[in-house]
Short mmCIF file of C-alpha atoms in Angstrom, two decimals:
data_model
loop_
_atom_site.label_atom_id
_atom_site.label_comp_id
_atom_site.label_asym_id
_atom_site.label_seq_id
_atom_site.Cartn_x
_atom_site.Cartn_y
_atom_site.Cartn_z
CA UNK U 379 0.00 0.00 0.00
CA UNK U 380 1.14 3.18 -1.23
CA UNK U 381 1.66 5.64 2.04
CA UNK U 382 2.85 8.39 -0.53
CA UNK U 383 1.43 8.90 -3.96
CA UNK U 384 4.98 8.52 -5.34
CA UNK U 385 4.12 8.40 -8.81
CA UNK U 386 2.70 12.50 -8.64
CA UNK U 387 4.90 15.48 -8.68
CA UNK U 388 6.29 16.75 -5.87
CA UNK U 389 6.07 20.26 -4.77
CA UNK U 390 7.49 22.45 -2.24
CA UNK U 391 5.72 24.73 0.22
CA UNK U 392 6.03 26.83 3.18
CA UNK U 393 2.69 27.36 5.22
CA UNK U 394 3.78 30.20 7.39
CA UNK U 395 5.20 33.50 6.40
CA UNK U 396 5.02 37.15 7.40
CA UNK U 397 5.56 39.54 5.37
CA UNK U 398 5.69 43.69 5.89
CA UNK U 399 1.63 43.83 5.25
CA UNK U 400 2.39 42.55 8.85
CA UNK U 401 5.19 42.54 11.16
CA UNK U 402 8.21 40.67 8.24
CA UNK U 403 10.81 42.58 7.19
CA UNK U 404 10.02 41.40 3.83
CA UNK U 405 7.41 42.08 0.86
CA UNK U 406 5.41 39.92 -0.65
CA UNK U 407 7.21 40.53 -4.00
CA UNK U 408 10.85 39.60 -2.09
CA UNK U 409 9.51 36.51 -0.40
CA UNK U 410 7.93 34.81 -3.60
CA UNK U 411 11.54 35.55 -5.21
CA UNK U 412 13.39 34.16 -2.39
CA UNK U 413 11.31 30.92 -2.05
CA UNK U 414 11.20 30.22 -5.58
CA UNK U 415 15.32 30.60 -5.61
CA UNK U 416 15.48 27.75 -2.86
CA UNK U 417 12.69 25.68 -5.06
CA UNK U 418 9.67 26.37 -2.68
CA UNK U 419 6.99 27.58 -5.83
CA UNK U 420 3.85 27.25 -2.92
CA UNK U 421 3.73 30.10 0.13
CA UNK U 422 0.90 30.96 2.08
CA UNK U 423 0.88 34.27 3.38
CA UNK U 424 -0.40 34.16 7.11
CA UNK U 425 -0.37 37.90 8.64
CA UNK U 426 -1.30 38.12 12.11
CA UNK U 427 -5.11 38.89 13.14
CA UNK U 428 -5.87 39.44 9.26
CA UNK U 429 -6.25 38.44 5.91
CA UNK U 430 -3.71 40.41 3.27
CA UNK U 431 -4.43 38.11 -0.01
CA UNK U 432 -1.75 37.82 -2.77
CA UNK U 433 -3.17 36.46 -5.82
CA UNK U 434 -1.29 38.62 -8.07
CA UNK U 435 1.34 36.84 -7.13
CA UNK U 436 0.89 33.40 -8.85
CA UNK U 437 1.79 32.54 -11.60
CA UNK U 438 -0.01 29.08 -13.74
CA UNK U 439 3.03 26.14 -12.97
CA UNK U 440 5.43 28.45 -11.38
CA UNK U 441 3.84 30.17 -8.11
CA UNK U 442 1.54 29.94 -5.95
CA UNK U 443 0.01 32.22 -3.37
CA UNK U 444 -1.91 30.82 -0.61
CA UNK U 445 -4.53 32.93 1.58
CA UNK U 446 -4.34 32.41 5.34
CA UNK U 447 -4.11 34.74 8.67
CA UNK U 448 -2.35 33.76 12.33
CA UNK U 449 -4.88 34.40 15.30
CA UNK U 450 -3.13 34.65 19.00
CA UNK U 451 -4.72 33.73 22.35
CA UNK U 452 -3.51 35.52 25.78
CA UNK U 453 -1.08 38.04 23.72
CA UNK U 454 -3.39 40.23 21.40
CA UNK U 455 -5.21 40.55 25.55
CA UNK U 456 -1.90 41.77 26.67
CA UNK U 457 -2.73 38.13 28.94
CA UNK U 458 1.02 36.83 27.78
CA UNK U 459 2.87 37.12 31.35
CA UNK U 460 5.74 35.04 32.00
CA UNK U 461 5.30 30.97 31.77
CA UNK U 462 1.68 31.76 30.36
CA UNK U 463 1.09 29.93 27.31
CA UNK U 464 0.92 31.94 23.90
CA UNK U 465 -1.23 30.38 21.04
CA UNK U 466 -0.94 30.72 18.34
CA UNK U 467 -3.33 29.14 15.14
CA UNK U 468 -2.77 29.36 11.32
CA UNK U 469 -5.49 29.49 9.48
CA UNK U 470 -4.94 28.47 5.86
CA UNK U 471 -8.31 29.02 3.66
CA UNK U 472 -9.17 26.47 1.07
CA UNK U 473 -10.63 28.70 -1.35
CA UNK U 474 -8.70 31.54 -2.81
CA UNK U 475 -12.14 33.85 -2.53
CA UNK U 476 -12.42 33.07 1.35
CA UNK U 477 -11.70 36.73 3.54
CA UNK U 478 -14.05 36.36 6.20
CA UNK U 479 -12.32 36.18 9.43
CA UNK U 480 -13.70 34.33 12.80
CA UNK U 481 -13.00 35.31 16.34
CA UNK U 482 -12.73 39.12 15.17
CA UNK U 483 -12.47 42.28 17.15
CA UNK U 484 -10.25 45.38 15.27
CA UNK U 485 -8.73 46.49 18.20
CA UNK U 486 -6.86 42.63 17.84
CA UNK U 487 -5.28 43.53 14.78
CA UNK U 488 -2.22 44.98 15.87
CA UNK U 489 0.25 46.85 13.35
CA UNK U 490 -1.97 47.00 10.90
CA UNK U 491 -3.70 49.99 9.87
CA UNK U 492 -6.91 51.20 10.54
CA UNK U 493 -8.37 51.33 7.04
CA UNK U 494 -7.95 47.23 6.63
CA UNK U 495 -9.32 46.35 9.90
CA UNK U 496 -12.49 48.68 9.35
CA UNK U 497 -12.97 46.77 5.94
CA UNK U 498 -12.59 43.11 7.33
CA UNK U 499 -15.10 40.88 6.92
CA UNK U 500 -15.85 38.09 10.13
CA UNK U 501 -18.73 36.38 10.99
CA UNK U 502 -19.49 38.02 13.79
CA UNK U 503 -18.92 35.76 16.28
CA UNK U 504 -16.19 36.77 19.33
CA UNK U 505 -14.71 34.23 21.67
CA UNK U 506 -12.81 35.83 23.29
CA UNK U 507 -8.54 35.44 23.00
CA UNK U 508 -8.19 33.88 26.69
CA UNK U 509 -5.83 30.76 26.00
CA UNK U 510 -8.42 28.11 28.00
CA UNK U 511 -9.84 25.17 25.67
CA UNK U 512 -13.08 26.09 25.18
CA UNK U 513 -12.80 29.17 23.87
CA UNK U 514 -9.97 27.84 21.33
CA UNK U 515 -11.73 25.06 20.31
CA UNK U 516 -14.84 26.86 19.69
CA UNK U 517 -12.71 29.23 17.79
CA UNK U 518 -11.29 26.30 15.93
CA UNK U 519 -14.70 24.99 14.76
CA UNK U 520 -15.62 28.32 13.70
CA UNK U 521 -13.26 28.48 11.29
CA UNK U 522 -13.12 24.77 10.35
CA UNK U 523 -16.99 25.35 9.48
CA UNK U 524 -16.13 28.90 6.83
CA UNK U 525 -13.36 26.53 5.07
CA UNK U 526 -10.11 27.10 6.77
CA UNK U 527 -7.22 24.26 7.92
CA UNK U 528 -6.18 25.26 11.09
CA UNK U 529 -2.53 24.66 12.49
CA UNK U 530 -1.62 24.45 15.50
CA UNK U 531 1.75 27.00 15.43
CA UNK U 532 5.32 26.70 17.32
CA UNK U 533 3.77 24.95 20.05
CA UNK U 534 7.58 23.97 21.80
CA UNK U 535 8.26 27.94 21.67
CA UNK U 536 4.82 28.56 22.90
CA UNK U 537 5.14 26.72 26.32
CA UNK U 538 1.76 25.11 25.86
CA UNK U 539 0.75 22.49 28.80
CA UNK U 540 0.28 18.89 28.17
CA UNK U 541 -2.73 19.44 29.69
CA UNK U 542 -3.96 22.14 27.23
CA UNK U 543 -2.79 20.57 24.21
CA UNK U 544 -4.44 17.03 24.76
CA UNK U 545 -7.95 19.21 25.23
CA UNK U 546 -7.44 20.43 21.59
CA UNK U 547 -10.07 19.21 18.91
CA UNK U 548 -10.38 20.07 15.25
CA UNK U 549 -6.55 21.07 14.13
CA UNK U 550 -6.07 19.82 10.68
CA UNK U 551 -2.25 20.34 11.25
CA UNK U 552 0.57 20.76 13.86
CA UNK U 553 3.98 22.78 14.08
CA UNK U 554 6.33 19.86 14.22
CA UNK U 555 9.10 21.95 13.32
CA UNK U 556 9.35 26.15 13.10
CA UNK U 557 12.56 27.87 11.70
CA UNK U 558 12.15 30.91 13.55
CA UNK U 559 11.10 29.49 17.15
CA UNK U 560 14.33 27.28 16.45
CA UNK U 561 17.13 30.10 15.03
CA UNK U 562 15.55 33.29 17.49
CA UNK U 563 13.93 31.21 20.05
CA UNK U 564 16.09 28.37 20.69
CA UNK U 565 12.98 25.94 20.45
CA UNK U 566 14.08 22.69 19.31
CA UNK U 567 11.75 20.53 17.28
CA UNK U 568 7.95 19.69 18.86
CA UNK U 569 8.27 15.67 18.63
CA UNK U 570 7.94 15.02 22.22
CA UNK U 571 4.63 17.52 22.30
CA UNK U 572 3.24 15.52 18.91
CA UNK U 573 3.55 12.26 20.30
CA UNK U 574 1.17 13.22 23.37
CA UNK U 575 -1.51 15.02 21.34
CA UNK U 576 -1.51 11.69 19.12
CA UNK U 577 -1.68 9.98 22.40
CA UNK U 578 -4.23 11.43 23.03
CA UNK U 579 -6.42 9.25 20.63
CA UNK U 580 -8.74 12.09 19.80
CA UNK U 581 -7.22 13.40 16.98
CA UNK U 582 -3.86 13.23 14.34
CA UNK U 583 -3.38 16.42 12.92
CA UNK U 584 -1.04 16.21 10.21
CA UNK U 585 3.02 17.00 10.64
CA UNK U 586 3.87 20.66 9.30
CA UNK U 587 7.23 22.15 9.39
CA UNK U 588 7.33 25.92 8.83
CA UNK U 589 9.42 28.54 8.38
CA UNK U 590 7.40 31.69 10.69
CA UNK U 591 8.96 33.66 7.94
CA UNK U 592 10.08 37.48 9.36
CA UNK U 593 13.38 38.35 9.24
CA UNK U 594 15.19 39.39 5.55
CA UNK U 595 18.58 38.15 6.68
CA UNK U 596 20.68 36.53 3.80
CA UNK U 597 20.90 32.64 3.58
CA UNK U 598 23.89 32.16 4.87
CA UNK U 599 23.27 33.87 8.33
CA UNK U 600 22.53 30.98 10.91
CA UNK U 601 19.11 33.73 12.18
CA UNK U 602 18.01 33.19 8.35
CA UNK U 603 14.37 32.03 8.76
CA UNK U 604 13.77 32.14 5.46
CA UNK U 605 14.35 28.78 3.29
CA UNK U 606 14.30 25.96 6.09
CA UNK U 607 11.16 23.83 6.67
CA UNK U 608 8.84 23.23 4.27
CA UNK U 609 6.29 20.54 3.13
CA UNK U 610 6.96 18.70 0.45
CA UNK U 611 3.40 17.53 -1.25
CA UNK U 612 2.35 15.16 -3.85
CA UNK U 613 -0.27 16.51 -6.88
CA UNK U 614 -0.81 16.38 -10.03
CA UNK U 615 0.28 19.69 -10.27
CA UNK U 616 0.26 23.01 -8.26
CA UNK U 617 -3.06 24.87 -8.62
CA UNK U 618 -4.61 26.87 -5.63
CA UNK U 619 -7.40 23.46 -5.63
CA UNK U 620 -4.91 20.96 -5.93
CA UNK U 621 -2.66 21.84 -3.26
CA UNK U 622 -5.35 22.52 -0.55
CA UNK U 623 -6.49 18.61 -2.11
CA UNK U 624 -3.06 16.94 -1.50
CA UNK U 625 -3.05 18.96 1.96
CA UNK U 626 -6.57 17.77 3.07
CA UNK U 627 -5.59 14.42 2.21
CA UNK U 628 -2.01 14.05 4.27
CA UNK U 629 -0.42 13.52 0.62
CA UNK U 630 2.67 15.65 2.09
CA UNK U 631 5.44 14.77 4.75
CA UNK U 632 7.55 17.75 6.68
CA UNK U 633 10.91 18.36 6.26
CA UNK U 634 14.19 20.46 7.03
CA UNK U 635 16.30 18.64 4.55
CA UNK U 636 15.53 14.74 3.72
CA UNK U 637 13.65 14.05 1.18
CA UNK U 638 11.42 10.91 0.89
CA UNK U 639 10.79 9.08 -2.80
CA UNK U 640 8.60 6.22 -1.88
CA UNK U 641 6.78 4.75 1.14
CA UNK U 642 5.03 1.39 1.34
CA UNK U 643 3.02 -0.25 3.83
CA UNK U 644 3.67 -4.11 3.72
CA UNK U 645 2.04 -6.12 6.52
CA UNK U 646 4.76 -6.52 8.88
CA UNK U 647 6.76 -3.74 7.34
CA UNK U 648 7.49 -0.41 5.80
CA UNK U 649 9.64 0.21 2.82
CA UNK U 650 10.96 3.71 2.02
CA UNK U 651 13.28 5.45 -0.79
CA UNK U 652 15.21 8.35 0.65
CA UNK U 653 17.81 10.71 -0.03
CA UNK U 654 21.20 9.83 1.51
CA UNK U 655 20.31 9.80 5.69
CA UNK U 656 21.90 8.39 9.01
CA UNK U 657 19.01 7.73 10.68
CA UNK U 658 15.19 6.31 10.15
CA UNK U 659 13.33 5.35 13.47
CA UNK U 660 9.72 4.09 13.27
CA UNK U 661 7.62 5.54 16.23
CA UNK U 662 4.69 4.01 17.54
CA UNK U 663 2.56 5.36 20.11
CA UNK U 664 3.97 3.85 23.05
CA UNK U 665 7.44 2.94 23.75
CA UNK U 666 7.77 0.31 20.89
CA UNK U 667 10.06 1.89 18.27
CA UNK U 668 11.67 0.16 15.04
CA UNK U 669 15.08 1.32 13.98
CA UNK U 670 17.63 1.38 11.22
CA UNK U 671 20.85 3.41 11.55
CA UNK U 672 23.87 3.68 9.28
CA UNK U 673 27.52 2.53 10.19
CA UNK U 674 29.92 5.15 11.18
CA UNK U 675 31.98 3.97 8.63
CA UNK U 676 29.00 4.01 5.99
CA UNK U 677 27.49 3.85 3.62
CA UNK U 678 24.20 6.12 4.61
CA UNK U 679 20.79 4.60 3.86
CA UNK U 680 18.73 5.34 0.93
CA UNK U 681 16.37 2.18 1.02
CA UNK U 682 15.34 1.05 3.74
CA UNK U 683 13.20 -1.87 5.17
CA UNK U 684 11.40 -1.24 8.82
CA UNK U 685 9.47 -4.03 10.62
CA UNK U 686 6.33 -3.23 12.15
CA UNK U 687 6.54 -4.63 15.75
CA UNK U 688 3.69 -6.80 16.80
CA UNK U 689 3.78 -4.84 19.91
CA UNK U 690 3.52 -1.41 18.38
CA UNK U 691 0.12 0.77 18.55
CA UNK U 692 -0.89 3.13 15.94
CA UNK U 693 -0.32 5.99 14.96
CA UNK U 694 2.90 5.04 13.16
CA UNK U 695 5.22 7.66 11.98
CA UNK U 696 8.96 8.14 10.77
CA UNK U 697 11.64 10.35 11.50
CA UNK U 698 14.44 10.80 9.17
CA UNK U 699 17.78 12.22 9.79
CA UNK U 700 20.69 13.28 7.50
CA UNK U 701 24.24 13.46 8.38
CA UNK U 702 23.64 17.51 8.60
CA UNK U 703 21.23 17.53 11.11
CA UNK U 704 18.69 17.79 9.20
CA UNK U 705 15.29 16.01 8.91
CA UNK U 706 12.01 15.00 8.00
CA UNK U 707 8.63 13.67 9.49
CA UNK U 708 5.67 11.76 7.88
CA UNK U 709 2.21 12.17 9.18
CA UNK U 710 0.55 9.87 10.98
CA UNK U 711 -0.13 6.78 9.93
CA UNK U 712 -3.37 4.36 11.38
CA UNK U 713 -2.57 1.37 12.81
CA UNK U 714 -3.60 -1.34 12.37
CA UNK U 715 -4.64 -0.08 8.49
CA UNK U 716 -8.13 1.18 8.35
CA UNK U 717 -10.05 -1.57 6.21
#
C-alpha cells in the first residue's frame, strides 16, 4: 500500500510566512523571489489577526500564493505574562475567494492599519482570546466550518501544557518543526509535544514544518528564517485546488532537509526510498520503536526496510535524519490499516 502517492509530482511549500503587510521585514514581492530561488513555488501568506491576499502573485506552474491569517490567544489581551502559554493558530483558507475572518475584534489587529481592519469581513462571532480550551476550540470549529485548515503554530516555543494541548479538537495540522522558534527562540523541534496530542487518541493532525517567515537576513546567516522547513506535497500539479487537495488528504510529509521518494506499507513492514540519511526510526505510540541506523563507517541509507513490531500501537510515523542535522517527518499513519 502506497503511504505516498509517489508516482505525482512533488512540490514544495512553506505554510507560514510574514511579510511587511504585517510585522516581516520582507514584501510579498521579495519573499515569492526568495522561495522560488530555494525551489519552494507554494507560500501561504499568514499575517497576524488578518487576511492580506496575494493572488497577483501566482503565476499558472510556477507560483503559488496561498490565503491564510495567524490568530493569537492571551497576547493580542496583553494576557502573555511570564510561563503563560501563547497560542498561536494558522489558518490556511481552502478557497482563494475566502476573507471572512472568525473570532474578530479590530482592536486585535495589531500593526496594521486602521483602514484594513475597518474593511474586514468576520462572521461576527467573538470568543474571546483567553488561551483556555473552550474558547480555542470553539474558535477552531468556527473556522473549520467557513473553510479554513487550522494549524496548530510553534507549540515547543509557545510553552503550551500537556494538559492544554491534549484538550485540543479540530486542528487539521501541527507545528512539528518552526525555523524561527528554532534560530531566534532556541525551540528545538515539537516531537515530544506531537507524540502526546496523538496519544491522546482524539485526533492526528497532520506533521507541518514551517518557516514563521520574518526576518530578511541573507541565507547564509545561521538567524536566516527564510528557506528551512517546508512541506513537500504530492499533486498532479500546483493549482490553488490541488494543493489545498493533497493537503486535506495528508499527501505531504515535513521536512528540514531529507527528502522521501517512496513509502510502502507491507504487513509486517514499511519500505521507504530516501535521499542519503543516518538515521530512520519508526515511532509508535507507546514505547515500541523500530530502527535502522547507518555505520559510522557508511554507507548512509537510501532504502530502507522497517518491521512493524507486533507490539507497536498506531499511529505510526517516521523520522528521518541526514548526516547535517537535518530532517524530515511523515504524518501519521493508522494502525492497524483502516479496512
Amino acid at each position: 500500500m502506497d503511504i505516498l502517492p509517489h508516482r505525482l509530482p512533488t512540490f514544495r511549500a512553506n505554510l507560514h510566512a510574514h511579510s511587511t503587510c504585517s510585522d516581516g521585514a520582507c514584501s510579498p514581492e521579495e519573499l515569492k523571489a526568495f522561495y522560488l530561488s530555494k525551489g519552494i513555488s507554494i507560500v501561504a501568506f499568514t499575517e497576524h489577526e488578518i487576511i492580506r491576499t496575494h493572488h497577483r502573485l501566482s503565476e499558472p506552474g510556477l507560483f503559488t500564493a496561498l490565503v491564510g491569517y495567524e490568530l493569537g490567544f492571551n497576547d493580542v489581551l496583553r494576557l502573555n505574562a511570564e510561563h503563560a502559554p501563547v497560542i498561536h493558530l494558522n489558518l490556511l483558507a481552502k478557497r482563494p475567494e475566502l476573507r471572512t475572518h472568525v473570532n474578530f475584534r479590530p482592536e486585535w489587529c495589531w500593526g496594521t492599519p486602521q483602514i484594513w481592519r475597518t474593511e474586514a469581513l468576520h462572521n461576527g462571532i467573538v470568543r474571546g482570546r483567553t488561551a483556555d480550551a473552550q474558547t480555542i476550540n470553539k474558535t477552531i470549529a468556527d473556522a473549520n466550518d467557513l473553510g479554513f485548515l487550522v494549524t496548530l503554530n510553534h507549540p515547543a516555543w509557545s510553552l503550551i501544557p500537556e494538559t492544554l494541548l491534549r484538550e485540543l479538537r479540530g486542528l487539521w495540522g501541527f507545528e512539528i518543526y518552526n525555523t524561527s522558534a528554532t534560530v531566534n527562540g532556541g525551540s528545538t523541534d515539537a516531537s515530544f509535544l506531537y507524540d502526546s496530542i496523538l496519544r491522546a487518541g482524539h485526533a492526528s493532525p497532520f506533521c507541518v514544518a514551517a518557516d514563521d517567515t520574518h526576518l530578511s537576513l541573507p541565507f547564509s546567516h545561521p538567524r536566516c528564517d527564510r528557506g528551512r522547513a517546508w512541506v513537500t506535497l504530492f499533486a498532479p500539479d500546483q493549482e490553488y485546488a490541488s494543493v489545498i487537495s493533497a493537503l486535506e488528504q495528508g499527501h505531504f510529509y515535513a521536512s528540514t532537509g531529507p527528502e522521501i521518494y517512496r513509502l510502502q506499507q507491507e504487513k509486517t513492514c514499511f519500505l521507504l526510498d530516501c535521499s542519503p540519511v543516518r538515521s530512520v526510526y519508526l515511532r509508535s505510540a507507546g514505547r515500541r520503536v523500530s530502527s535502522v541506523l547507518a555505520p559510522p563507517e557508511g554507507p548512509l541509507l537510501t532504502s530502507v526496510k522497517l518491521p512493524i513490531k507486533p507490539t507497536m500501537t498506531g499511529p505510526l510515523r517516521l523520522i528521518l535524519t541526514a548526516p547535517d542535522g537535518t530532517q524530515a517527518w511523515t504524518n501519521p499513519i493508522p494502525f492497524p490499516p483502516l479496512s
